[in-house]
CSV table of C-alpha atoms in Angstrom, one decimal:
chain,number,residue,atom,x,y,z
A,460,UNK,CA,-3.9,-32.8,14.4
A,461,UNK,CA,-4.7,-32.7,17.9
A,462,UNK,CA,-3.6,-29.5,19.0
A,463,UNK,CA,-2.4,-31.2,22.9
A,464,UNK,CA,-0.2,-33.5,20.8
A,465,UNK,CA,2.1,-30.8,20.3
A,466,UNK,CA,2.4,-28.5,23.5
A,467,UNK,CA,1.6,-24.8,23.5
A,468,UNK,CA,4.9,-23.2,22.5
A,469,UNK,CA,7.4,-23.5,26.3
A,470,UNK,CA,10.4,-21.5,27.4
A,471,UNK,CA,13.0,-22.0,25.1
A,472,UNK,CA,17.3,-21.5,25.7
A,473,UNK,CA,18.8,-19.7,23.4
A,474,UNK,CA,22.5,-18.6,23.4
A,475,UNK,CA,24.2,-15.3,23.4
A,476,UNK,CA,27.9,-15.2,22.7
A,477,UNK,CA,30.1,-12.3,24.4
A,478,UNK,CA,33.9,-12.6,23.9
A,479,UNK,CA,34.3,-14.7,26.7
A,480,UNK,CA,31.1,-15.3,27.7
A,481,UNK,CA,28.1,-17.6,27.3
A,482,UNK,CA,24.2,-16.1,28.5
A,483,UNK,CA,20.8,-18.0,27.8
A,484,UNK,CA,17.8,-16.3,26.2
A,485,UNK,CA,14.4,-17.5,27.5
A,486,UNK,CA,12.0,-17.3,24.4
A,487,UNK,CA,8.3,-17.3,24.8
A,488,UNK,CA,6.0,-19.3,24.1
A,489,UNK,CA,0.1,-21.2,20.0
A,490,UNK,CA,-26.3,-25.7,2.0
A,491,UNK,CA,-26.2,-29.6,1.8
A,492,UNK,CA,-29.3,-30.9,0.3
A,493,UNK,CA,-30.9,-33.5,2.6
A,494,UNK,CA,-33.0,-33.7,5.6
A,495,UNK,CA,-31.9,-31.6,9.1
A,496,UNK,CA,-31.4,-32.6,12.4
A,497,UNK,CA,-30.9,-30.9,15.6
A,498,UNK,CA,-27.0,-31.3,17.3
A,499,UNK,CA,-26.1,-34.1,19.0
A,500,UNK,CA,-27.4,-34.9,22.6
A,501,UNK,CA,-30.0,-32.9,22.7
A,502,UNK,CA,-33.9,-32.9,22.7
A,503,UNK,CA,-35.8,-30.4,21.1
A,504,UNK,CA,-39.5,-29.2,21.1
A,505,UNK,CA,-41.3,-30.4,18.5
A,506,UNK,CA,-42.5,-27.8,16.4
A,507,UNK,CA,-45.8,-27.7,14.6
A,508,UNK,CA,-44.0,-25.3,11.7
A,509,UNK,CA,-42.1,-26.5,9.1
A,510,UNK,CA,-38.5,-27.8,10.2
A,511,UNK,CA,-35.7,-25.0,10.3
A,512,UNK,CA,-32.4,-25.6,8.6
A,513,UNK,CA,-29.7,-25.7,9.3
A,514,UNK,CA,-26.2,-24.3,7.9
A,515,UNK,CA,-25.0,-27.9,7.0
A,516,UNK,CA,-26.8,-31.3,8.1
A,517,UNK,CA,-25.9,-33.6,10.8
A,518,UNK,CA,-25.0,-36.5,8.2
A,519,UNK,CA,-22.8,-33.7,5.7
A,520,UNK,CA,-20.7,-32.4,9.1
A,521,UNK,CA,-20.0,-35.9,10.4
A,522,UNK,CA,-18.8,-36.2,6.6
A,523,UNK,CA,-16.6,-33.2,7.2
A,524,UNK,CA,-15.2,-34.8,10.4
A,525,UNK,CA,-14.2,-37.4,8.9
A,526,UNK,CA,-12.5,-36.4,5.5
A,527,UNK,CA,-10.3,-33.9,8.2
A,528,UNK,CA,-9.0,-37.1,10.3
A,529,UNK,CA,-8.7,-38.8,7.3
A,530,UNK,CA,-7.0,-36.3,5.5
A,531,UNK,CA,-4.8,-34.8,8.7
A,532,UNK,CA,-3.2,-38.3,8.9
A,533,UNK,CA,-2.2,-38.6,5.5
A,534,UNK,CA,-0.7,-35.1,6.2
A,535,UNK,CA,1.3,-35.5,9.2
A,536,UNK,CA,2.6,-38.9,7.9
A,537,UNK,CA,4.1,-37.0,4.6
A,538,UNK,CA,4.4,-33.9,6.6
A,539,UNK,CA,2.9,-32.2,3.7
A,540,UNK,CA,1.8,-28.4,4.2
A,541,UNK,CA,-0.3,-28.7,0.9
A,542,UNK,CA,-2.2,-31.6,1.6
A,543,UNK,CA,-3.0,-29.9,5.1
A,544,UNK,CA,-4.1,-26.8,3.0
A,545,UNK,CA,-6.9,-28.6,2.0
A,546,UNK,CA,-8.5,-29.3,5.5
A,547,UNK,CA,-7.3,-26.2,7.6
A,548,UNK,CA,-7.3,-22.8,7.2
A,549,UNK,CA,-6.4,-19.7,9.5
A,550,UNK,CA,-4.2,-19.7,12.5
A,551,UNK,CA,-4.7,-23.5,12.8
A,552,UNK,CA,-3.1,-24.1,9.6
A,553,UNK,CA,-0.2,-21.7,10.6
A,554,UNK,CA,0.7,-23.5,13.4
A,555,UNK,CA,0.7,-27.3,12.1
A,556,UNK,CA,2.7,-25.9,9.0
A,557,UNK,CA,5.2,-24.6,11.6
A,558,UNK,CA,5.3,-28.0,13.0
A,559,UNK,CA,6.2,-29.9,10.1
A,560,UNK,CA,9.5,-26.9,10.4
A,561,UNK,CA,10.2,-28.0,13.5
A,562,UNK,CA,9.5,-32.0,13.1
A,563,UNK,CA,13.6,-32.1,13.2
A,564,UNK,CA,14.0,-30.6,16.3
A,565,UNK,CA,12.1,-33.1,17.9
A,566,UNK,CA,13.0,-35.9,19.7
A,567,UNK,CA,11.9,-39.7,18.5
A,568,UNK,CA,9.2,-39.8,21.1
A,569,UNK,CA,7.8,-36.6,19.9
A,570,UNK,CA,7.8,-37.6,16.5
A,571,UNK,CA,6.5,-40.6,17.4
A,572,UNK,CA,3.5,-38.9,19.5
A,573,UNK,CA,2.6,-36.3,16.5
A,574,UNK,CA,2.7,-38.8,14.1
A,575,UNK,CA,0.6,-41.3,15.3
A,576,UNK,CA,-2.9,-41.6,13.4
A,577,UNK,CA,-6.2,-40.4,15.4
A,578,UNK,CA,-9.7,-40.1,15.2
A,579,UNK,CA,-12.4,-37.9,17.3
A,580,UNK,CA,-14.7,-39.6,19.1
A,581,UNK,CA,-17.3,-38.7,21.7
A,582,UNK,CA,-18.6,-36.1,19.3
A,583,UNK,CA,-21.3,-33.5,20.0
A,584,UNK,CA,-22.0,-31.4,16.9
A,585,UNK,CA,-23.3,-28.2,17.4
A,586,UNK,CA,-25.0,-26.2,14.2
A,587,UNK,CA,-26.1,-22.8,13.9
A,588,UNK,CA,-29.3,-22.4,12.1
A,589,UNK,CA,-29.1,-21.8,8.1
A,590,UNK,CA,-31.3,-18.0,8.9
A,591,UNK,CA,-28.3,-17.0,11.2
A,592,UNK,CA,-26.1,-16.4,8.2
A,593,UNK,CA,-23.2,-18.2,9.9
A,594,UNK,CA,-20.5,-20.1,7.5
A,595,UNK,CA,-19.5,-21.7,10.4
A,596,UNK,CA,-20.0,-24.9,13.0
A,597,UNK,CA,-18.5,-26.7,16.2
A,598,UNK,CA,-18.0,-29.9,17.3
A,599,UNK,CA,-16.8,-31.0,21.1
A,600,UNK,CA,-14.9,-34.3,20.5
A,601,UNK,CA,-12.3,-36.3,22.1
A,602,UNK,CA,-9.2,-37.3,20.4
A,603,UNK,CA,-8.9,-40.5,20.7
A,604,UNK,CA,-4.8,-41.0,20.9
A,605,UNK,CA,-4.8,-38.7,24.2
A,606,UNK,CA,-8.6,-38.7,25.4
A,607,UNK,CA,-8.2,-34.8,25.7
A,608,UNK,CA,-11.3,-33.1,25.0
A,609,UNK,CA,-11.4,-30.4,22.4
A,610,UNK,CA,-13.9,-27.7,20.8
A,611,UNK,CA,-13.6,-27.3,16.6
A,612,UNK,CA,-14.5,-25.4,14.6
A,613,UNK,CA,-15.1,-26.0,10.7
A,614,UNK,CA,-15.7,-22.7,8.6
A,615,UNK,CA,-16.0,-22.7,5.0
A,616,UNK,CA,-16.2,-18.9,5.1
A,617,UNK,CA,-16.5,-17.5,1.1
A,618,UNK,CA,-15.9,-20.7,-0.1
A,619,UNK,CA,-17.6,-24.5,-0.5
A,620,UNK,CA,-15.2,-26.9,1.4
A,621,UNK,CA,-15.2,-26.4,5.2
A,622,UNK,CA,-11.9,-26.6,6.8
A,623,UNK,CA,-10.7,-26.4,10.5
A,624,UNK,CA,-10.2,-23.0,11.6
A,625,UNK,CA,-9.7,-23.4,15.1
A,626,UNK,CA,-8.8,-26.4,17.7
A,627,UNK,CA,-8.6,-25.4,21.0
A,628,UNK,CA,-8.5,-28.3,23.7
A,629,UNK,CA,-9.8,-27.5,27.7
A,630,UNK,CA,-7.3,-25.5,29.3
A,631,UNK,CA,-5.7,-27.1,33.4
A,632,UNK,CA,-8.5,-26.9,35.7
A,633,UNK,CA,-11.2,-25.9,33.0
A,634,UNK,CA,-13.8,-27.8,30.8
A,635,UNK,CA,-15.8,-26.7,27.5
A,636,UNK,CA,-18.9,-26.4,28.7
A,637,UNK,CA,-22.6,-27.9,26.5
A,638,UNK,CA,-23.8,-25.4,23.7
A,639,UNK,CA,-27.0,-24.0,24.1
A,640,UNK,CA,-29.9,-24.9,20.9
A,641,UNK,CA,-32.6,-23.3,20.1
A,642,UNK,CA,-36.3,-25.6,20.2
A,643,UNK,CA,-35.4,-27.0,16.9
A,644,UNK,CA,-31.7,-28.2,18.0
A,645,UNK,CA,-29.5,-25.3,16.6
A,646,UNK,CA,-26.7,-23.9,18.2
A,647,UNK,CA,-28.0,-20.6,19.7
A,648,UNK,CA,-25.2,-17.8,18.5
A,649,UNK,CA,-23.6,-14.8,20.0
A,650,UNK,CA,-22.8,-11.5,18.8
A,651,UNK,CA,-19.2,-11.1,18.5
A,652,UNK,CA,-19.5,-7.3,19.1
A,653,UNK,CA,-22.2,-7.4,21.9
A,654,UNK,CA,-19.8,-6.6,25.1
A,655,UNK,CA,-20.6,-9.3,28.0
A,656,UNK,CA,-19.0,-8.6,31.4
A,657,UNK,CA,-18.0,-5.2,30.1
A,658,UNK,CA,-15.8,-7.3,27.1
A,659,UNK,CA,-17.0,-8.2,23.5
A,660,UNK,CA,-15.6,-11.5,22.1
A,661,UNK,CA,-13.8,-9.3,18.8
A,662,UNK,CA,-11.9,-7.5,22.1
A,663,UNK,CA,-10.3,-10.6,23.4
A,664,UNK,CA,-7.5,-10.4,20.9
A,665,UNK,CA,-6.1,-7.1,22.2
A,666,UNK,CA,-7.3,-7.2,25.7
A,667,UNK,CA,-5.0,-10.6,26.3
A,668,UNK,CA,-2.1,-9.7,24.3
A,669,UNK,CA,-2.0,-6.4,26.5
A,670,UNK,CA,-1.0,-8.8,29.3
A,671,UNK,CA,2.5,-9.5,27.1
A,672,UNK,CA,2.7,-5.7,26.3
A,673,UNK,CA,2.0,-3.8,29.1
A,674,UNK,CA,1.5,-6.3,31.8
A,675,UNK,CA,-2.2,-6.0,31.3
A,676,UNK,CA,-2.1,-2.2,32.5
A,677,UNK,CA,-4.7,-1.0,29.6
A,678,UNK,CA,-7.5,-3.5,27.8
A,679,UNK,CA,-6.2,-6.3,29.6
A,680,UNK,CA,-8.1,-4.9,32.6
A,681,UNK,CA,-11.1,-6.1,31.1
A,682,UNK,CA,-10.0,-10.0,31.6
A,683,UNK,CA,-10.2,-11.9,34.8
A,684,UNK,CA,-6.1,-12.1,35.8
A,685,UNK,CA,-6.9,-15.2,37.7
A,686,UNK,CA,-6.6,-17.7,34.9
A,687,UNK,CA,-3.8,-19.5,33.8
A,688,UNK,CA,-3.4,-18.0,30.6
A,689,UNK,CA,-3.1,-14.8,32.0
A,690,UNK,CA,-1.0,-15.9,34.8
A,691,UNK,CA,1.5,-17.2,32.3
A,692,UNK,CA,1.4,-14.3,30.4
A,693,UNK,CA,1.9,-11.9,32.9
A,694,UNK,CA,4.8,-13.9,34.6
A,695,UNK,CA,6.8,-13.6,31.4
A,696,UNK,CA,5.9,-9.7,30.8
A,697,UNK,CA,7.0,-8.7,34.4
A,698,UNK,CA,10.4,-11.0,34.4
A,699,UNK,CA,11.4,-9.8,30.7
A,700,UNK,CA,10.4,-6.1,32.1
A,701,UNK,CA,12.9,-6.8,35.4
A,702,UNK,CA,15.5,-9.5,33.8
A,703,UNK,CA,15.8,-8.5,30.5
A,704,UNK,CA,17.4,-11.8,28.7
A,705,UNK,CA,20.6,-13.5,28.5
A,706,UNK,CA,22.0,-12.5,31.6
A,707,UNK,CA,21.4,-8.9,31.3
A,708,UNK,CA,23.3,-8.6,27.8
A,709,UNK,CA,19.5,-8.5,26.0
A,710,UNK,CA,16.4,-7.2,26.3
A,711,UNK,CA,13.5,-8.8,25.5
A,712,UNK,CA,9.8,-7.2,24.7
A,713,UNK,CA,6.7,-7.6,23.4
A,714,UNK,CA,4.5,-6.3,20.5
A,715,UNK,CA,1.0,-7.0,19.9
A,716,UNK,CA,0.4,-7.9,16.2
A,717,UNK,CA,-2.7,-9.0,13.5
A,718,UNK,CA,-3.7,-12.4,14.1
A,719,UNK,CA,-3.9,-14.9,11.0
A,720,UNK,CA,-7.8,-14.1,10.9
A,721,UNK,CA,-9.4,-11.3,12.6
A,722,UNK,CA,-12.8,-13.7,12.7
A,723,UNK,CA,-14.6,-14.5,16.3
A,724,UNK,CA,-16.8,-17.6,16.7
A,725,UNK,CA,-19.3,-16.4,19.7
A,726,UNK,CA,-21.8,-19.3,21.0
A,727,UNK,CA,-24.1,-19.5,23.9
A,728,UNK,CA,-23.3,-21.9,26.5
A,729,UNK,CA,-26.1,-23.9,28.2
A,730,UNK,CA,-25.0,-22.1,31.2
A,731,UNK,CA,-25.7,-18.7,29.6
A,732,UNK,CA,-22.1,-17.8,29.3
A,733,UNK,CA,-20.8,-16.7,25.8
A,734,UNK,CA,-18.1,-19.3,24.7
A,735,UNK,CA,-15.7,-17.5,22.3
A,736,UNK,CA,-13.0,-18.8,20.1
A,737,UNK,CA,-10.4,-16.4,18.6
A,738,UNK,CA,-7.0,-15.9,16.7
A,739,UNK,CA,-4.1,-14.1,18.8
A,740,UNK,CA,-0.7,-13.7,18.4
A,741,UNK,CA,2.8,-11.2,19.0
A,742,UNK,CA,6.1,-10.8,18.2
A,743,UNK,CA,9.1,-11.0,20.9
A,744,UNK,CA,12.6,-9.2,19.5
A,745,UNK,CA,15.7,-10.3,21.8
A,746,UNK,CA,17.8,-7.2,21.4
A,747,UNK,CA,21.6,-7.3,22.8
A,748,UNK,CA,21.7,-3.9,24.3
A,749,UNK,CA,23.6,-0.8,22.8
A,750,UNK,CA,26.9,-1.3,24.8
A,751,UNK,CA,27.3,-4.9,23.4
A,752,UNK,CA,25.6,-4.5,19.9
A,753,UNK,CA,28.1,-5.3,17.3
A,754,UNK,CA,31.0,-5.1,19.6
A,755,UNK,CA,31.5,-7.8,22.2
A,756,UNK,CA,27.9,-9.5,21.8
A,757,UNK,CA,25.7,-11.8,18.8
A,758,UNK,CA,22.9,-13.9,19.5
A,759,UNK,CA,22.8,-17.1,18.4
A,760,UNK,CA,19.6,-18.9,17.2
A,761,UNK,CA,18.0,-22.0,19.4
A,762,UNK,CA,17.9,-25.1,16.8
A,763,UNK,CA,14.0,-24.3,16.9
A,764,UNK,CA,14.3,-21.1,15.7
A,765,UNK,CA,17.1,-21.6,13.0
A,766,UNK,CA,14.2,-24.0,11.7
A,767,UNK,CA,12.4,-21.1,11.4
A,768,UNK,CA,14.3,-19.1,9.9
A,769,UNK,CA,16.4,-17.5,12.1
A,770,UNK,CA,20.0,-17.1,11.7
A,771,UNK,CA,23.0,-15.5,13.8
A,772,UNK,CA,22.5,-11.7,14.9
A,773,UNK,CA,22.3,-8.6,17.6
A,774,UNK,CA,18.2,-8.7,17.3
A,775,UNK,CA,16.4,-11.8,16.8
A,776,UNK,CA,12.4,-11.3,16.4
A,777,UNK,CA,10.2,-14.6,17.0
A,778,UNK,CA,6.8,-14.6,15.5
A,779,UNK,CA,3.6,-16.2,18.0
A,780,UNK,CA,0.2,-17.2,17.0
A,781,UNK,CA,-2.3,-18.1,19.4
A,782,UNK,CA,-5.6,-19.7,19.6
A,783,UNK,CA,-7.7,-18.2,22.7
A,784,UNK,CA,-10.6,-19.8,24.4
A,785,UNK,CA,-12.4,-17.8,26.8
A,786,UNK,CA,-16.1,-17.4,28.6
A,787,UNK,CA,-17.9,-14.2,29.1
A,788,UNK,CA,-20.7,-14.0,31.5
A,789,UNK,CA,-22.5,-10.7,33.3
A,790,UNK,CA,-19.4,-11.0,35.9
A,791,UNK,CA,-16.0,-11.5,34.6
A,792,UNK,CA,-14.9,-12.1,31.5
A,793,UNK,CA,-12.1,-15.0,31.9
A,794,UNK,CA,-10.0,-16.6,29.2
A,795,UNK,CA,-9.8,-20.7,29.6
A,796,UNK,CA,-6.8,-21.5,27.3
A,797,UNK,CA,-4.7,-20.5,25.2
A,798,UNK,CA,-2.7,-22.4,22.7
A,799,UNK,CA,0.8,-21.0,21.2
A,800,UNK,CA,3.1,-21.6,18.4
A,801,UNK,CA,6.1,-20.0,17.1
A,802,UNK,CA,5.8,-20.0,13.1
A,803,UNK,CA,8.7,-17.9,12.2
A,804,UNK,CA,11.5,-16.5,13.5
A,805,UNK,CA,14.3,-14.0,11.6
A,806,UNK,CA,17.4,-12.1,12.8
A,807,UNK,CA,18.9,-8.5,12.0
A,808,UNK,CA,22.9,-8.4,11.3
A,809,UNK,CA,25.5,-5.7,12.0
A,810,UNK,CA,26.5,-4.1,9.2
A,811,UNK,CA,30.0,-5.5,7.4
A,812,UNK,CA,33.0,-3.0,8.0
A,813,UNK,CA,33.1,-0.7,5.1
């Protein structure tokens, strides 16, 4: 499913109930036999050797493309988590299986919007070469119910079927910027551990999430603070740190945690940049604070996170995972989007009165 469709995870109201008084809580929110040939839109040197490989051919990841619309519509018109199994894997999975959760809470116009069928167009495939090892490849396309423009990426990782791992769509102000391939037409990989602009991509994870933690006080330093996505972030961390939540009767804080999958996709950019993708995500807990905790004060849970899971209690703890899109060149390390979705949500009770 497109991931723009459905809107990185937005401040949510929540209630907390006093005796006598109502407050709002502001929740947070992510070898196929055949003949080769090089990726899409570009022109390669010919090459007196023998033709390289590829880790999949053109033809085979169109076909992969393809079955995943296919098979994402059938999905999202049953709203059927194992039928989207089959195509998607990782955080993306995570997040459209929260969807279908939340498809109630939505209004008719949102339903509408999710639900309608799509196909990518405008497609550029780019394939790493079959000697790089890689289980992976990308594809830029365009979805074709919102024209936004969006980078994939299909990894079949220890198994034979590739599913979607990631779909991350151009952050406000940014763009997803042309591969670079090799003379045969490959995608031209990155290291993943290789620091660029004094970050590596398998960094990224921590580094952002120490803008929700700390206010980006300790690995965060290492990303540009000028982006939106870190903007956002850091806006939230310093009015939870000064506000607290619902009207002072709550805190509210942050806690980096393990993504859905730990893996980074690292490409080269024409541009010489390194394009990496990645898995993020935290929790939030809502705490009413000590004076009010099982005497005067209970949270209540938003309608989207009682579809969640979350019931009535003094500590309510929402679960984020994020997919992160960022480019790392020899001067700043900056990240381009981020998209968020809350994909669980539980509460803690007081104890009963002995």
């Amino acid at each position: 499913m497109p991931r723009s469709v459905h809107r990185p995870s937005q401040m949510r109201r929540l209630s907390v109930i006093p005796i006598g008084v109502t407050a709002a809580i502001v929740l947070s929110a992510c070898s196929d036999n055949g003949t080769d040939h090089p990726a899409a839109g570009t022109s390669p040197t010919v090459s007196k050797a023998p033709a390289s490989r590829g880790v999949i051919t053109r033809t085979a990841a169109e076909s992969v493309i393809d079955h995943y619309q296919a098979t994402n519509n059938r999905a999202n018109a049953r709203r059927s988590a194992q039928v989207l199994g089959t195509i998607e894997t990782g955080t993306l999975y995570a997040q459209d299986k929260a969807d279908y959760r939340l498809w109630n809470t939505w209004t008719k116009s949102e339903q509408k919007e999710y639900g309608s069928p799509f196909t990518y167009v405008d497609r550029h495939l780019w394939i790493p070469p079959a000697s790089s090892g890689a289980t992976w490849f990308a594809a830029t396309v365009t979805a074709s119910t919102t024209r936004a423009k969006a980078l994939i990426i299909f990894d079949k990782g220890s198994g034979d079927t590739y599913k979607a791992a990631l779909t991350l769509f151009k952050g406000k102000g940014e763009s997803i910027p042309a591969i670079a391939v090799d003379r045969n037409g490959w995608a031209v990989l990155a290291d993943p551990s290789k620091e660029v602009g004094g970050i590596a991509p398998a960094g990224l994870h921590a580094a952002y999430e120490d803008y929700w933690v700390t206010g980006g006080m300790k690995e965060g330093t290492r990303l540009a603070a000028t982006t939106k996505p870190i903007k956002d972030a850091l806006q939230i961390h310093r009015a939870a740190e000064k506000h607290g939540t619902a009207d002072g009767y709550a805190t509210k804080k942050f806690f980096a945690t393990s993504p859905a999958s730990v893996k980074v996709y690292a490409l080269r950019a024409a541009d010489g940049a390194v394009l990496a993708a990645f898995s993020t995500a935290h929790t939030q807990e809502s705490l009413v604070k000590p004076q009010y905790r099982c005497k005067t004060a209970d949270i209540v849970p938003s309608k989207e996170q009682a579809a969640l899971g979350a019931g009535q209690g003094y500590l309510i703890t929402d679960t984020f995972l994020g997919q992160g899109l960022a480019s790392l060149t020899s001067r700043s390390a900056r990240m381009t989007n981020i998209e968020w979705q809350a994909v669980g949500s539980r509460a803690a009770q007081c104890p009963k009165p002995a």
